[in-house]
Every structure is written in C-alpha cells, then in structure tokens.
Tab-separated table of C-alpha atoms and ligand atoms in Angstrom:
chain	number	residue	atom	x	y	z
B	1044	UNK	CA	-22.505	-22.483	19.197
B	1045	UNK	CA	-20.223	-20.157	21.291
B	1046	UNK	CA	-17.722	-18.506	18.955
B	1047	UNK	CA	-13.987	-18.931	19.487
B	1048	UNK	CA	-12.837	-15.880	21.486
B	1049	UNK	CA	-10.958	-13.204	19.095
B	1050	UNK	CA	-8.009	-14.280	17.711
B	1051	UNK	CA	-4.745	-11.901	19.251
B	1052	UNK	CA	-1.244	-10.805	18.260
B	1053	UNK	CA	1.390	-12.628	19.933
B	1054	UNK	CA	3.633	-9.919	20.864
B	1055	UNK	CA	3.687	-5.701	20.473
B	1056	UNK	CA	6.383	-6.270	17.933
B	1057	UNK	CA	5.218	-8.821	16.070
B	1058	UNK	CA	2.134	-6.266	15.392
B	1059	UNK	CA	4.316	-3.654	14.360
B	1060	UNK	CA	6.278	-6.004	12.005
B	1061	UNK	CA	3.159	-6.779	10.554
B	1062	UNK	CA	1.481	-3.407	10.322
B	1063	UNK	CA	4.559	-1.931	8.787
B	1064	UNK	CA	4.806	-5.076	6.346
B	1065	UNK	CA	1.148	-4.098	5.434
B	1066	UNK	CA	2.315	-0.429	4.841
B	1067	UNK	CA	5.587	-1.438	3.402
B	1068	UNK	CA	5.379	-2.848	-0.320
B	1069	UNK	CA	4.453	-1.820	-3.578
B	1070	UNK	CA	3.676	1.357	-2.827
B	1071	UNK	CA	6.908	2.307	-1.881
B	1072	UNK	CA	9.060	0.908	-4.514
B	1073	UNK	CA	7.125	1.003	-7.810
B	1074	UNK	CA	4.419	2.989	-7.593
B	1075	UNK	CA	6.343	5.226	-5.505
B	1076	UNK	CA	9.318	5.522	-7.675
B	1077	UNK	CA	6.962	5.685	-11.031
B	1078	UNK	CA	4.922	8.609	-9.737
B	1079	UNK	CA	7.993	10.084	-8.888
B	1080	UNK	CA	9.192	10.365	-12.011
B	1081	UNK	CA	6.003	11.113	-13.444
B	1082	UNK	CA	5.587	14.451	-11.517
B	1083	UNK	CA	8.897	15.884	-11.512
B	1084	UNK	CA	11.011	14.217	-9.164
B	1085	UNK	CA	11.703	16.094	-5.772
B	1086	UNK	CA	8.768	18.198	-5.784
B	1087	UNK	CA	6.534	15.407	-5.864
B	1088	UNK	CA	8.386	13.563	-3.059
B	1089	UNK	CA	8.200	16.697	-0.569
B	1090	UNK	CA	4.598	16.867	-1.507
B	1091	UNK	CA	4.024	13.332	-0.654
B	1092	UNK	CA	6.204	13.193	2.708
B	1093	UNK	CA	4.095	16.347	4.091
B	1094	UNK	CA	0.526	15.236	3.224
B	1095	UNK	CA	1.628	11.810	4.566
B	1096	UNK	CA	2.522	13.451	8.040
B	1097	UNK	CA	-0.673	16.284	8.146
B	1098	UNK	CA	-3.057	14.355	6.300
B	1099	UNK	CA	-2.115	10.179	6.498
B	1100	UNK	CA	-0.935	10.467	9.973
B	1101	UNK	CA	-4.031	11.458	11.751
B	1102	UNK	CA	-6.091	8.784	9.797
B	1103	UNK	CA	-3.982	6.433	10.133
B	1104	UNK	CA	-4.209	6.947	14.227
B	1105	UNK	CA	-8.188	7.140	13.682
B	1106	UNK	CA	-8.402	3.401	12.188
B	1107	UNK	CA	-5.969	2.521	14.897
B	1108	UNK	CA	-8.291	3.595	17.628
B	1109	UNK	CA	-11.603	1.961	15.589
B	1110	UNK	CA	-10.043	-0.908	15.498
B	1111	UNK	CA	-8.318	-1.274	18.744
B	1112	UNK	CA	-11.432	0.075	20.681
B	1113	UNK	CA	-14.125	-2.088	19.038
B	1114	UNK	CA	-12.493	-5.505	19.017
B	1115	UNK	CA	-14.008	-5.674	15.479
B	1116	UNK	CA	-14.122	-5.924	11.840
B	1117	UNK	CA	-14.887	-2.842	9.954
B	1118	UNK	CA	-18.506	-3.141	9.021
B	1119	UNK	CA	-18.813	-4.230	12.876
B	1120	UNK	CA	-16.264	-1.266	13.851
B	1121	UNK	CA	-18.595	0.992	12.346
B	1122	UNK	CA	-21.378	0.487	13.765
B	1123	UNK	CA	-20.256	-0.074	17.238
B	1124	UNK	CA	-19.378	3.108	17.419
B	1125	UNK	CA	-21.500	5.102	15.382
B	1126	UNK	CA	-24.912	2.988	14.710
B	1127	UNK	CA	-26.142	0.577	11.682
B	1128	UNK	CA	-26.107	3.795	9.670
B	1129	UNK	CA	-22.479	3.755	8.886
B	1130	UNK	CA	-22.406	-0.161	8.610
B	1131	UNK	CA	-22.435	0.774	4.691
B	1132	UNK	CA	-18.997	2.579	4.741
B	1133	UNK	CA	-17.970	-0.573	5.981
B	1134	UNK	CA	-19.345	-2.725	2.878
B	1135	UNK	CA	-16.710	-0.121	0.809
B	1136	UNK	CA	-13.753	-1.090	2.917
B	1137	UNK	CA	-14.342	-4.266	1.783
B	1138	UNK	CA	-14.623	-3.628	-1.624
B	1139	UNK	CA	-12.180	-2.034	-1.733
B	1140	UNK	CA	-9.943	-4.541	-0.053
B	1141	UNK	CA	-11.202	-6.997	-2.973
B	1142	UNK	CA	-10.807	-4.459	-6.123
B	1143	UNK	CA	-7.199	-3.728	-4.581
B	1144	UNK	CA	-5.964	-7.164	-3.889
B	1145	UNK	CA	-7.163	-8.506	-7.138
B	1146	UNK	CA	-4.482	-5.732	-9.339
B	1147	UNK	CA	-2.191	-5.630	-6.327
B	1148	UNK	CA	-1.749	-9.366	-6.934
B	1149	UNK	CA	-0.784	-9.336	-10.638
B	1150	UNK	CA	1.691	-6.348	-10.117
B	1151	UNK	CA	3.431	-9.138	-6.833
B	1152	UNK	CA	3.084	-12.271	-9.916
B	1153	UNK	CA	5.171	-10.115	-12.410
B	1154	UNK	CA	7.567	-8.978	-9.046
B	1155	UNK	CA	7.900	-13.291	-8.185
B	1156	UNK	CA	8.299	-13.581	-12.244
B	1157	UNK	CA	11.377	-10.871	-12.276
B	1158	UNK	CA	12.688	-12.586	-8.701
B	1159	UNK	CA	12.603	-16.202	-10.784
B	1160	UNK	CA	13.782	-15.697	-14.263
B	1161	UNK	CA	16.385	-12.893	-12.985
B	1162	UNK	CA	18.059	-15.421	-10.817
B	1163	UNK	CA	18.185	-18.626	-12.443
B	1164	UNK	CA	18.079	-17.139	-16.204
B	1165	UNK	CA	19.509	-13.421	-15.822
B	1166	UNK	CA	17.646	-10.574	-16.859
B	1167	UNK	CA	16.471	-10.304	-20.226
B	1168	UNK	CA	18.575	-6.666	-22.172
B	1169	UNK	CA	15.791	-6.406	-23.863
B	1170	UNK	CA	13.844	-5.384	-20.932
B	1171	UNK	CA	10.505	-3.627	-23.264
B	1172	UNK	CA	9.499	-6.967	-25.100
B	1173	UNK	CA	9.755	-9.071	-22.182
B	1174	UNK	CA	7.639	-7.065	-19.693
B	1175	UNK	CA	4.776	-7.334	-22.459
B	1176	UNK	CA	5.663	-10.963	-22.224
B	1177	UNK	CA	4.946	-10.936	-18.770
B	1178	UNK	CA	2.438	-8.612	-17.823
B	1179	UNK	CA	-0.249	-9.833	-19.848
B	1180	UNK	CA	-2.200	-12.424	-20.892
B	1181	UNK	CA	-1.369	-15.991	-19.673
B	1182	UNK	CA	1.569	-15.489	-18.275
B	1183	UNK	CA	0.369	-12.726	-15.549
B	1184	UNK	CA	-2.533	-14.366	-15.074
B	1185	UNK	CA	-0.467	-17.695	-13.419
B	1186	UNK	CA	1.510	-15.855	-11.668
B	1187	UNK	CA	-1.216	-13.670	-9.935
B	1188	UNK	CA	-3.065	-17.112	-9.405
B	1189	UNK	CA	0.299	-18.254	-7.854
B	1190	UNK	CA	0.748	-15.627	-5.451
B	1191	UNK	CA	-3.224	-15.421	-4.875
B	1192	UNK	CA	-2.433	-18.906	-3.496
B	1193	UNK	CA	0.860	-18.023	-1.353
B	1194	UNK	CA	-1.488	-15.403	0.184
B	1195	UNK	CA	-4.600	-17.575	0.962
B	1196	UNK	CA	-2.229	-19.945	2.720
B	1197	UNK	CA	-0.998	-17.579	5.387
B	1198	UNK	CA	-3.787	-15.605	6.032
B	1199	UNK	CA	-5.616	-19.153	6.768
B	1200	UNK	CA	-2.733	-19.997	9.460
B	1201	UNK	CA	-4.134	-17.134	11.596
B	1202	UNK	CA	-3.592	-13.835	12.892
B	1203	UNK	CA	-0.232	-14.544	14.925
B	1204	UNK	CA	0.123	-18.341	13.153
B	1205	UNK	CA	0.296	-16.933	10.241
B	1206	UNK	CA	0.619	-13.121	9.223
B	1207	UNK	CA	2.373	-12.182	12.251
B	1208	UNK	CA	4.846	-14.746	11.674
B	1209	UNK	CA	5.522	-14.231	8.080
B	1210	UNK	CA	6.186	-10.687	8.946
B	1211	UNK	CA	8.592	-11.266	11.701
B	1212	UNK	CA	10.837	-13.355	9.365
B	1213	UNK	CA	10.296	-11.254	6.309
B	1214	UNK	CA	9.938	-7.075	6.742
B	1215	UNK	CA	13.980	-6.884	8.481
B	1216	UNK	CA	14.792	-9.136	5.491
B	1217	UNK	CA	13.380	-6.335	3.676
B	1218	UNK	CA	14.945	-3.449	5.196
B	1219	UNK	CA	18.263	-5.388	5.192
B	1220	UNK	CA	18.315	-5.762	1.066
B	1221	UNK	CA	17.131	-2.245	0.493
B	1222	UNK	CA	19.366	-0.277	2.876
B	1223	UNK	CA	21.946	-2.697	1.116
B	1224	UNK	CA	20.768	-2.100	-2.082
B	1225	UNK	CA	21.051	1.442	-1.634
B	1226	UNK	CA	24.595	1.404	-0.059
B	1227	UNK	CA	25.753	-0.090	-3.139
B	1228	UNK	CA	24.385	2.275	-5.628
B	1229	UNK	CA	25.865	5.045	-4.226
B	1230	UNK	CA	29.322	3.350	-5.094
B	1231	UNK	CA	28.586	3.660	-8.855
B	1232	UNK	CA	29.996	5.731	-11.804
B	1233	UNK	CA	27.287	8.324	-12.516
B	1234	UNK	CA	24.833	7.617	-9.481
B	1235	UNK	CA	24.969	11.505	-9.081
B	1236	UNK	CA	22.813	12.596	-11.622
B	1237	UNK	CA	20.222	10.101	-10.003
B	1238	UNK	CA	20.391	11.904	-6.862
B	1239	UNK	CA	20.017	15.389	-8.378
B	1240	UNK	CA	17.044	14.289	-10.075
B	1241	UNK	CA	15.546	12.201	-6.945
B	1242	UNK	CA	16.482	15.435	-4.566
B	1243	UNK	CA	16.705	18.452	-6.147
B	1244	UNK	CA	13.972	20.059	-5.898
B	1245	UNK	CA	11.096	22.364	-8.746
B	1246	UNK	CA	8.968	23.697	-6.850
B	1247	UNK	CA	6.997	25.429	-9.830
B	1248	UNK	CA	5.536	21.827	-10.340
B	1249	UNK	CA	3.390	22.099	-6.889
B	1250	UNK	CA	1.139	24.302	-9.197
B	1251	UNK	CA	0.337	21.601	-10.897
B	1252	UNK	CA	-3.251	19.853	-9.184
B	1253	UNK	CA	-2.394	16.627	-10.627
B	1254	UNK	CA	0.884	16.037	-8.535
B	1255	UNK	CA	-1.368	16.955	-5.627
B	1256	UNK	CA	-3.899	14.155	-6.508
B	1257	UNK	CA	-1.101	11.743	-7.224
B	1258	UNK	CA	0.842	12.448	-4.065
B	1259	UNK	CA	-2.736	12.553	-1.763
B	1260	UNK	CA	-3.306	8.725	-3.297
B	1261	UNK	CA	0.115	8.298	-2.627
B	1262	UNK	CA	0.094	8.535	0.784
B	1263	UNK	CA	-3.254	6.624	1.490
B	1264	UNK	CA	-2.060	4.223	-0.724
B	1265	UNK	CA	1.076	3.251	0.851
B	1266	UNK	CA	-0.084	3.923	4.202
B	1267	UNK	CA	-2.478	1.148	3.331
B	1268	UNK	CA	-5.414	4.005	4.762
B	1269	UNK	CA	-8.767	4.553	4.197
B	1270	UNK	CA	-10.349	0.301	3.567
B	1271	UNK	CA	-9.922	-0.588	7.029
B	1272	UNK	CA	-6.674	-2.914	6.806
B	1273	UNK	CA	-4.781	-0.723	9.647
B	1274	UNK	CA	-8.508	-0.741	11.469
B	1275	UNK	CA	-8.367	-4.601	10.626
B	1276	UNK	CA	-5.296	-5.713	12.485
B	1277	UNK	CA	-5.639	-2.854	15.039
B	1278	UNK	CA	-8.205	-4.906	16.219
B	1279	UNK	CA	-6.369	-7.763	17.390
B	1280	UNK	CA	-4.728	-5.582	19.996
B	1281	UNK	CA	-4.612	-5.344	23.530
B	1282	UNK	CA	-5.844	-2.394	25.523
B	1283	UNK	CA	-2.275	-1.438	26.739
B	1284	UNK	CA	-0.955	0.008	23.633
B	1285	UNK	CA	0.553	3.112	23.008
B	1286	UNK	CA	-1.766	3.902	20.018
B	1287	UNK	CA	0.177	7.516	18.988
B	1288	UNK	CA	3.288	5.451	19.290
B	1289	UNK	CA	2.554	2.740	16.759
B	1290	UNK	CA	1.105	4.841	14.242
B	1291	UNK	CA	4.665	7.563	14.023
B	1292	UNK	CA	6.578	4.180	13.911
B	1293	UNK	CA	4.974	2.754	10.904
B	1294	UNK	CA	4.576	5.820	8.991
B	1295	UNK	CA	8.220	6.597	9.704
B	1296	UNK	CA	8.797	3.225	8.348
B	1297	UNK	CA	6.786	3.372	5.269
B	1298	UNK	CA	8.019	6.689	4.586
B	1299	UNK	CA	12.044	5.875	5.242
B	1300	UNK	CA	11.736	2.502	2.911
B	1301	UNK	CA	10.102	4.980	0.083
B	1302	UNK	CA	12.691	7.097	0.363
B	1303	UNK	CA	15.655	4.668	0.337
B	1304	UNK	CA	14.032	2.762	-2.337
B	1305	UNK	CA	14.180	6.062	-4.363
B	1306	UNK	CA	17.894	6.167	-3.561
B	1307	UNK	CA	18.283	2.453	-5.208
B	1308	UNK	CA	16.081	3.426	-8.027
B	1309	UNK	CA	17.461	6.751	-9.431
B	1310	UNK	CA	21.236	6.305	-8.908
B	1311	UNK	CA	21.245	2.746	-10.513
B	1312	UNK	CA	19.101	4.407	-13.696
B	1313	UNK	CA	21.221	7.119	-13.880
B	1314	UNK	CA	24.238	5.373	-13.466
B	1315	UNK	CA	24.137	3.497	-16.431
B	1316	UNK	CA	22.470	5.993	-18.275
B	1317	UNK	CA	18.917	4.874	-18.840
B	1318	UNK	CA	17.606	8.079	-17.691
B	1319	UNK	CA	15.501	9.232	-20.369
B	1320	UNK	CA	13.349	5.584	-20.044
B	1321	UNK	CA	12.259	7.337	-16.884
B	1322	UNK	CA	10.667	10.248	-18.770
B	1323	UNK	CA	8.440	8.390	-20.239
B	1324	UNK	CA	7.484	5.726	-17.615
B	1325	UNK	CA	4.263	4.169	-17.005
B	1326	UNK	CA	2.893	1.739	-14.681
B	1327	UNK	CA	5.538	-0.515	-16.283
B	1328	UNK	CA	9.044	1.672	-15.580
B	1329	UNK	CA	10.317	-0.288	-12.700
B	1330	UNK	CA	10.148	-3.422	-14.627
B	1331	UNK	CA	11.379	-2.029	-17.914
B	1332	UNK	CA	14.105	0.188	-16.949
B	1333	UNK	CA	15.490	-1.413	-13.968
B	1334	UNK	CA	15.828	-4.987	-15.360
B	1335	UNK	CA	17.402	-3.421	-18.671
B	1336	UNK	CA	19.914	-1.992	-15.956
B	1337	UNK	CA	20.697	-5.267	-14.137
B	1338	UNK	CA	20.982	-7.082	-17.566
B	1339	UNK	CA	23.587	-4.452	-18.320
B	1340	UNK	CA	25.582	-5.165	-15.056
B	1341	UNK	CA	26.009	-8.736	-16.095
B	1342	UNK	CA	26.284	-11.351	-13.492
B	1343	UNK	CA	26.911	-8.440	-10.835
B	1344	UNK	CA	22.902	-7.552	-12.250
B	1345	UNK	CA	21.650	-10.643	-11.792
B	1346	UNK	CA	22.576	-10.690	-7.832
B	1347	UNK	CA	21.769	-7.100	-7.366
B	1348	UNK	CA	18.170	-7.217	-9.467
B	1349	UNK	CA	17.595	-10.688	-8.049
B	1350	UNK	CA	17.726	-9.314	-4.453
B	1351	UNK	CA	15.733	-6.062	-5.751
B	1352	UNK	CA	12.848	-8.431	-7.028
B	1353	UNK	CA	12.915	-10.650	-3.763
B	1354	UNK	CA	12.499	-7.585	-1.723
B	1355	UNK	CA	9.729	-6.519	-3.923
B	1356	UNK	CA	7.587	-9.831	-3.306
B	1357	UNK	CA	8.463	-9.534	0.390
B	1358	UNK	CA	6.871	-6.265	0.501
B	1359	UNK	CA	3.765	-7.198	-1.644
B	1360	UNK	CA	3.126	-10.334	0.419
B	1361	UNK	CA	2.824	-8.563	3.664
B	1362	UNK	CA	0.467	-6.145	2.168
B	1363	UNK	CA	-1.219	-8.730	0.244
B	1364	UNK	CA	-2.207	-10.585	3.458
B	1365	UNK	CA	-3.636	-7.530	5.116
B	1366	UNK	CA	-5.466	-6.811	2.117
B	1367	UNK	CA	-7.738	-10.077	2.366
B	1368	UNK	CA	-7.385	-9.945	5.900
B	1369	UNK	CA	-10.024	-7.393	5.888
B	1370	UNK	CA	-12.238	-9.247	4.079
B	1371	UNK	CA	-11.821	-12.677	6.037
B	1372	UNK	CA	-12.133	-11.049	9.119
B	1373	UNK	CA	-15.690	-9.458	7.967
B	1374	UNK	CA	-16.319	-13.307	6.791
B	1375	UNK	CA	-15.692	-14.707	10.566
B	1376	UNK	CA	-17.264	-11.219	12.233
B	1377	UNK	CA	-20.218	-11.188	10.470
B	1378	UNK	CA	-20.805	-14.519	8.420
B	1379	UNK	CA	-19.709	-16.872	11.513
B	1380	UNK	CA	-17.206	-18.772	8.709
B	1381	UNK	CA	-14.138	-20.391	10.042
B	1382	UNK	CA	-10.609	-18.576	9.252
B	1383	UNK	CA	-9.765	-21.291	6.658
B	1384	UNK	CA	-13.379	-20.787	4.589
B	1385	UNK	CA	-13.198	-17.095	4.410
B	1386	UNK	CA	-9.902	-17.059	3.228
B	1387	UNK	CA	-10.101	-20.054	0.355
B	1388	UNK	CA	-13.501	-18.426	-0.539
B	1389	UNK	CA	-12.483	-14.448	-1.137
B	1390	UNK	CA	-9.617	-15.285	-1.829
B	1391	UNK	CA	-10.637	-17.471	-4.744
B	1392	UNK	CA	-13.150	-14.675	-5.801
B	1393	UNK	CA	-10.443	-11.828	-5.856
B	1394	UNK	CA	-7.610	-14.330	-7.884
B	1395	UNK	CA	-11.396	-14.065	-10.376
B	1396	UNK	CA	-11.399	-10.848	-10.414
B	1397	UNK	CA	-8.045	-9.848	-10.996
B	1398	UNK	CA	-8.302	-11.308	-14.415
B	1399	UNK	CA	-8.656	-8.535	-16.582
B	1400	UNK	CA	-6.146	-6.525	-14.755
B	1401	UNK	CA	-3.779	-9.476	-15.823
B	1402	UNK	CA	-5.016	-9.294	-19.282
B	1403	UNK	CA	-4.359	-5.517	-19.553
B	1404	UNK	CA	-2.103	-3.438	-18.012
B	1405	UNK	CA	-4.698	-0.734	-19.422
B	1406	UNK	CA	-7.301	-1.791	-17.192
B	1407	UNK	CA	-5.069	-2.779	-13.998
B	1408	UNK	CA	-3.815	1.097	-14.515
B	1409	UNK	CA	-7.727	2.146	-14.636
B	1410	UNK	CA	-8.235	-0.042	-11.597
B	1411	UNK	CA	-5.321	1.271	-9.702
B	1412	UNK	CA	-6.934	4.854	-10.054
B	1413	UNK	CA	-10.202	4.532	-8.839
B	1414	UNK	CA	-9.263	2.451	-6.411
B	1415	UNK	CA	-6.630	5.024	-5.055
B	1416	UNK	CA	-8.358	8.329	-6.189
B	1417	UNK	CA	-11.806	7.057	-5.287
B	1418	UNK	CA	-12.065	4.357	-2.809
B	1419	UNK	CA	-8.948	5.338	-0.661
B	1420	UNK	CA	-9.289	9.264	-0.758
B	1421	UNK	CA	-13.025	9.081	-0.303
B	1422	UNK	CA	-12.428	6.529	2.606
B	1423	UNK	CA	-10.027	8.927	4.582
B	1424	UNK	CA	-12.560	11.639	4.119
B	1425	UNK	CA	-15.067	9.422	5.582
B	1426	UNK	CA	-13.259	8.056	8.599
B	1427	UNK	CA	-11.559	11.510	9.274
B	1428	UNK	CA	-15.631	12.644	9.586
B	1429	UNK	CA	-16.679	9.852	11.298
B	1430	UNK	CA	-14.217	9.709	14.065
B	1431	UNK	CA	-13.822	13.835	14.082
B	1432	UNK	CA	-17.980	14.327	14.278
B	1433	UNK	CA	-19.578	11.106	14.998
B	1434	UNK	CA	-17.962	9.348	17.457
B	1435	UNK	CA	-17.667	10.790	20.841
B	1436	UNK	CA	-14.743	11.183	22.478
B	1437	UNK	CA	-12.573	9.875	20.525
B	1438	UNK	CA	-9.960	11.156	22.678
B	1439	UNK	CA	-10.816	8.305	25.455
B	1440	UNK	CA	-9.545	5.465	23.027
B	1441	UNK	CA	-6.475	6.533	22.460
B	1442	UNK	CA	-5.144	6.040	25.929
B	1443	UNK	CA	-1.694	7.649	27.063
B	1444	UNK	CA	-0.110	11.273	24.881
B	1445	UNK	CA	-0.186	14.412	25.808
B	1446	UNK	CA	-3.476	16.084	25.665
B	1447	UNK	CA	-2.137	19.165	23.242
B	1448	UNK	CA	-1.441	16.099	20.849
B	1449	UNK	CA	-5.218	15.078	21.513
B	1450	UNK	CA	-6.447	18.511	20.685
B	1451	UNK	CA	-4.339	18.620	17.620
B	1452	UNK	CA	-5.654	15.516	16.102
B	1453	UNK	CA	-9.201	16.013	16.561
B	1454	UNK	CA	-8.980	19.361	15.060
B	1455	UNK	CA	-6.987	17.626	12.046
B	1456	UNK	CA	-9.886	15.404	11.409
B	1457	UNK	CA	-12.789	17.520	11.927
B	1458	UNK	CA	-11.286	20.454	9.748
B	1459	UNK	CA	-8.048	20.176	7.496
B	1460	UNK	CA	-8.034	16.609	7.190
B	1461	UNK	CA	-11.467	16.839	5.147
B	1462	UNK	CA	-11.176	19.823	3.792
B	1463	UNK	CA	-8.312	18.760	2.300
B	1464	UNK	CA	-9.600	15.232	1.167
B	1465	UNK	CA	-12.745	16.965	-0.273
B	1466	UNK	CA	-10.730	19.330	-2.480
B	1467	UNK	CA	-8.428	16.476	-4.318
B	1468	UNK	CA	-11.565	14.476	-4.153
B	1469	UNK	CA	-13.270	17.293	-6.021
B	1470	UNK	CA	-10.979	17.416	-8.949
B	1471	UNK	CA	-10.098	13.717	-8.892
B	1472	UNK	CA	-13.558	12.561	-9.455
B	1473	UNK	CA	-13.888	13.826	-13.009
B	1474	UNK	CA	-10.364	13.335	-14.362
B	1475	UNK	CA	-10.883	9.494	-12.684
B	1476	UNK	CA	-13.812	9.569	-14.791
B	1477	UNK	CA	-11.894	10.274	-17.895
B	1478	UNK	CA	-9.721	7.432	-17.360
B	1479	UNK	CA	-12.799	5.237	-17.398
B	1480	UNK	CA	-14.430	6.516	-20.598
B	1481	UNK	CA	-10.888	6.236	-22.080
B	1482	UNK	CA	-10.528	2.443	-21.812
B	1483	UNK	CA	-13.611	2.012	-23.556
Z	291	LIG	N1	0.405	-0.132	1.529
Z	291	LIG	C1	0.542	-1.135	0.549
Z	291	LIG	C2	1.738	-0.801	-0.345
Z	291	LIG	O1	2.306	0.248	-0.239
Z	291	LIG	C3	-0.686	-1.346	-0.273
Z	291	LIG	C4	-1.957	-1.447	0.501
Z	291	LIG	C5	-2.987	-0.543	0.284
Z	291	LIG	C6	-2.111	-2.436	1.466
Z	291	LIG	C7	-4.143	-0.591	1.019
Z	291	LIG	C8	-3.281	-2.504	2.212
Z	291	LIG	C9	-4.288	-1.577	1.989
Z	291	LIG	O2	2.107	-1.559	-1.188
C-alpha cells in the first residue's frame, strides 16, 4: 500500500502560529512566574532571558533544520541524518513527549477547572483549600481526562485541519488577553511594589547553582526544546523557509509573553497585598495566590481571573497538541497507523499515565523535574552534539543568513552550547535524584 504523501502546513503563518502556540503556554505563565519567585525575582529572569538567547536559540534552530531537512519524525530524523545509531535518542524524544504530556495535562485540567468555576461561580477567597480540592484526587483526574480528550480530537483533524487551525484562532486570542491583562494591572493601587520585585534586580543570587539549573530547564522547557516537538512540526515545512527567521520569531514570542505575563502576575499580587504567599510558593502559587486575588476584586475578579484562566488553557492546548504530535507522528512514520489511531491510542496511554501526577501534586512536581532537568537538558546536549559533530554540514540546511551567523551557530553547538548543558546537567543529576528518593 503506497502511503499518503506527508501531510503539510497550509500557510508560513499558520506554522508560526502554531510553533509559537507550542512554545507559548504553561511555561510562561505558571511555571515561569513560580520559578520566578522561587529564585529571587529579577535575577532569575535575566538569567533565563540570556541562556534562552545563547543556549535555547541555537537548539532550537538545530531541530528546525532536522526536521525541515529530513521530512521526518524524530526517530526517522535521526537516523537520516546520522545512521540507526542515533535512532535511540529518538525513542527518548518520545518519551519524553509522553512523561510530559501526561503532568502537562493535569496542570491544563486544573487551568479549564479555574476558567469554569471562576466564571460561572466566582473564585473561591479561600483560594488554599480549594486548590487541594482541585488538584488532586478525582477531581484532577477528570479534568486531565477532559482535556486529554480536547487534545486527541485536534491532533486527529491533521496537521493544518487541525493544529494549525486551532492555533490560528487561538495564540492572537492569547496575546490579546495578556497584553490586556497586563495594561490593566498597571492601573492598580500598589502594582509598584510588584514591579520592583519582578524587575529589580540581586545579582548576588546568580551564585546560587540552583537558579542556574532552574533557569537552564526554564528555557528548554518553554521553548518546548530538546523531545523533538519543534523538530516535529518543522517537518511539515517547505524547503523555502527562512529557517533563522522562524526560530528569532518564536523565541521572541515565547520570551515577550513570559515577560508580560510576569507583569500581570506581580503587580496584581502586590497590589492587593498578597505578596508574602509568593515567598513561599510551590508548584501551586499561581492557583493559590492569584485566584485569592480575583476573589478579592469581586465581580471585577471574576472577569479579570476568568480571562487569566482562559488564556492559560489556550496556551496549554497549543502545547498540548505538539506534545502528542510527536508521538503520533512517530506512530504514522514508523508504525504505518493512520492519524486518527495514533492519536486515540497514545493519547489514551498518556491520559493513563498521568494518573498519579493527578493524584499528587508531589509526584507531578517529581515528574516535572526529571522531565525538565533530565530529559529536556540532556536532549539539548544531545542534539547540540549531534548536529554540531555528527551531521555534516549542517550549514547546507539552513538555507539563506549570513554566513558569520552560520559560523556562529555551529561553534555554539559544538562548544558552549554543550559545555554548558553538561555542567547544569552535572549538578542536576544528583539533586534530581534527591527529589526521587524523597517521594518515597
Ligand atoms: N513550551 C511549552 C510551555 O511552555 C511546554 C512544552 C514543552 C511543549 C516541551 C512541548 C514540548 O508550556
């Protein structure tokens, strides 16, 4: 049976929309505003913003030229250009695509939760209790299945039926309520101290190794780098994109929505005084302190925080979907399934796996950090190698830019890029490790 030829976006920006959707989500809003406050504030955010352009840049334009340039799924990417060898760095993309998703959807089912009850019933003032009520047990664990579901149902629609689609319609949506969102909590009583927290900067904390680890996972994270998802949907490209291009306009994107979601986040805690909740913030601060906020705003909360929360499960829905698009398109690549099979069948098996993150926020916290510290980290070191050492001429796929640019990137990869890697590698390992031990 001839195969269907390779499915294709429809458009240049409808790739972009959907690359930057898969960038854009999560990442940036709570984890990005929970390890801010967890490692000082500014410090932290400079740290992030320049390992994002030295380190998350140049990878991010390596799994843009693997994908583009083989036409293929990772495993398939791999090996096209570097031999069966490396096919097995490509069965770790895809595990990590599954251990990601299946956390990454419980943290979107408590986000479609807030979005819902904030709404209809307002947001509960006594924000603690309810976010156990959510987060756990059966409660998180229909949501997740909820939005496991929302999820399987576009990515089955196909590459420009589906994902594309949903992220034309939904990422300016996105950028609309945030810029908005920000806009109006700079008109608030107070907002300053939120800004001198969020900007001013201690730059005796970059001492500190373990605001370099978080801000290195950081980066990959939200950059969705080192599984193969920006490989994934490069590869539905034609050969006449400007490769360079792309990559500065998503990371410029992923980076300015972090940013401006810190500038909703801070001000609006500040502002009504809820800043020492932030001190002591876990994976749970957005959804503790933030809802306590909008409950405190009164109806004027329940617009604001319901617009907040629908932004949120924009931004986790077009990540979702290029999360278990890696793994569907490995099921078509190299099983022969159809779309709709792959994505009903690993999609089922994620929503399974995901359980214990939605019985424990303990273990989806565990999860998040290997996934991040480990899979991600050790995945950029891998594809910085492999396309700085292995591959040759890299250069050649790339296309158009300057060849200084070239130069610059290759040397990136084949020296600071893993260097760097390797040493926050090195000291993440063990204190990953710990983590582990610690939850049993
Ligand atoms: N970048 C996404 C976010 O910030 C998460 C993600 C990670 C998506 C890895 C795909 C791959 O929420």
């Amino acid at each position: 049976m001839a195969s269907p030829p390779r499915e294709q976006w429809s458009s240049r920006y409808g790739f972009m929309m959907a690359a930057v959707g898969s960038a854009v989500g999560l990442g940036n809003m709570w984890r990005f505003s929970y390890l801010t406050a967890e490692n000082g504030g500014a410090a932290f955010v400079v740290l992030y913003l320049a390992i994002t352009w030295l380190v998350g840049l140049p990878v991010l334009l390596a799994e843009l030229v693997l994908g583009r340039g083989s036409q293929k799924s990772p495993i398939r990417a791999l090996a096209h250009f570097g031999g069966d060898s490396w096919k097995p760095l490509g069965f770790v993309f895809v595990a990590a695509g599954f251990l990601i998703l299946s956390y990454y959807s419980v943290i979107a089912g408590w986000t479609v939760r807030y979005a819902l009850s904030g709404v209809f019933l307002g947001f509960d003032p006594d924000a603690g209790a309810h976010f156990v009520r959510v987060a756990s047990g059966w409660d998180a664990f229909g949501f997740h299945i909820a939005f496991m579901m929302g999820t399987i149902l576009i990515v089955a629609r196909g590459v420009s039926g589906g994902i594309e689609r949903t992220a034309m319609v939904l990422m300016p949506a996105l950028f609309a309520i945030v810029i908005g969102l920000a806009l109006y909590a700079a008109t608030l009583d107070g907002s300053s101290g939120g800004y001198a927290y969020y900007l001013n900067t201690d730059f005796g904390k970059l001492s500190e190794l373990d605001v370099w680890k978080a801000a290195a996972g950081q980066a990959f994270f939200s950059l969705s780098l080192g599984m193969g998802a920006m490989l994934t949907f490069a590869s539905y490209l034609g050969r006449d994109t400007d490769l360079p291009q792309e990559a500065v306009i998503i990371a410029v994107a992923d980076v300015g929505i972090a940013f401006i979601a810190g500038l909703v986040v801070f001000p609006m805690i500040y502002a009504l005084n809820l800043s020492s909740d932030v001190g002591e913030s876990t994976v749970g601060a957005l959804f503790i302190t933030l809802p306590k906020a909008f409950a405190e705003m009164g109806a004027v909360g329940r617009g604001v925080g319901g617009l907040f929360f629908v932004a949120l499960v924009v931004g986790a829905l077009t990540s979702a979907i290029s999360l278990l698009e890696v793994v569907v398109a490995t099921g078509i690549d190299g099983l022969g399934w159809t779309r709709r099979k792959a994505a009903i069948v690993f999609g089922t098996a994620i929503a399974i796996l995901g359980i214990p993150s939605a019985w424990s926020t303990d273990i989806l916290g565990a999860v998040d950090e290997v996934a991040n510290n480990i899979f991600l980290l050790g995945g950029g070191l891998a594809l910085s190698i492999f396309v700085g050492w292995v591959m040759t001429d890299p250069e050649a796929e790339v296309g158009s830019s300057g060849l200084v640019w070239l130069a610059i990137w290759r040397n990136l990869l084949r020296f600071a890029v893993p260097l760097f890697l390797g040493f926050v590698l090195y000291f993440a390992i063990p204190s990953t490790w710990e983590t582990l031990v610690a939850l049993f």
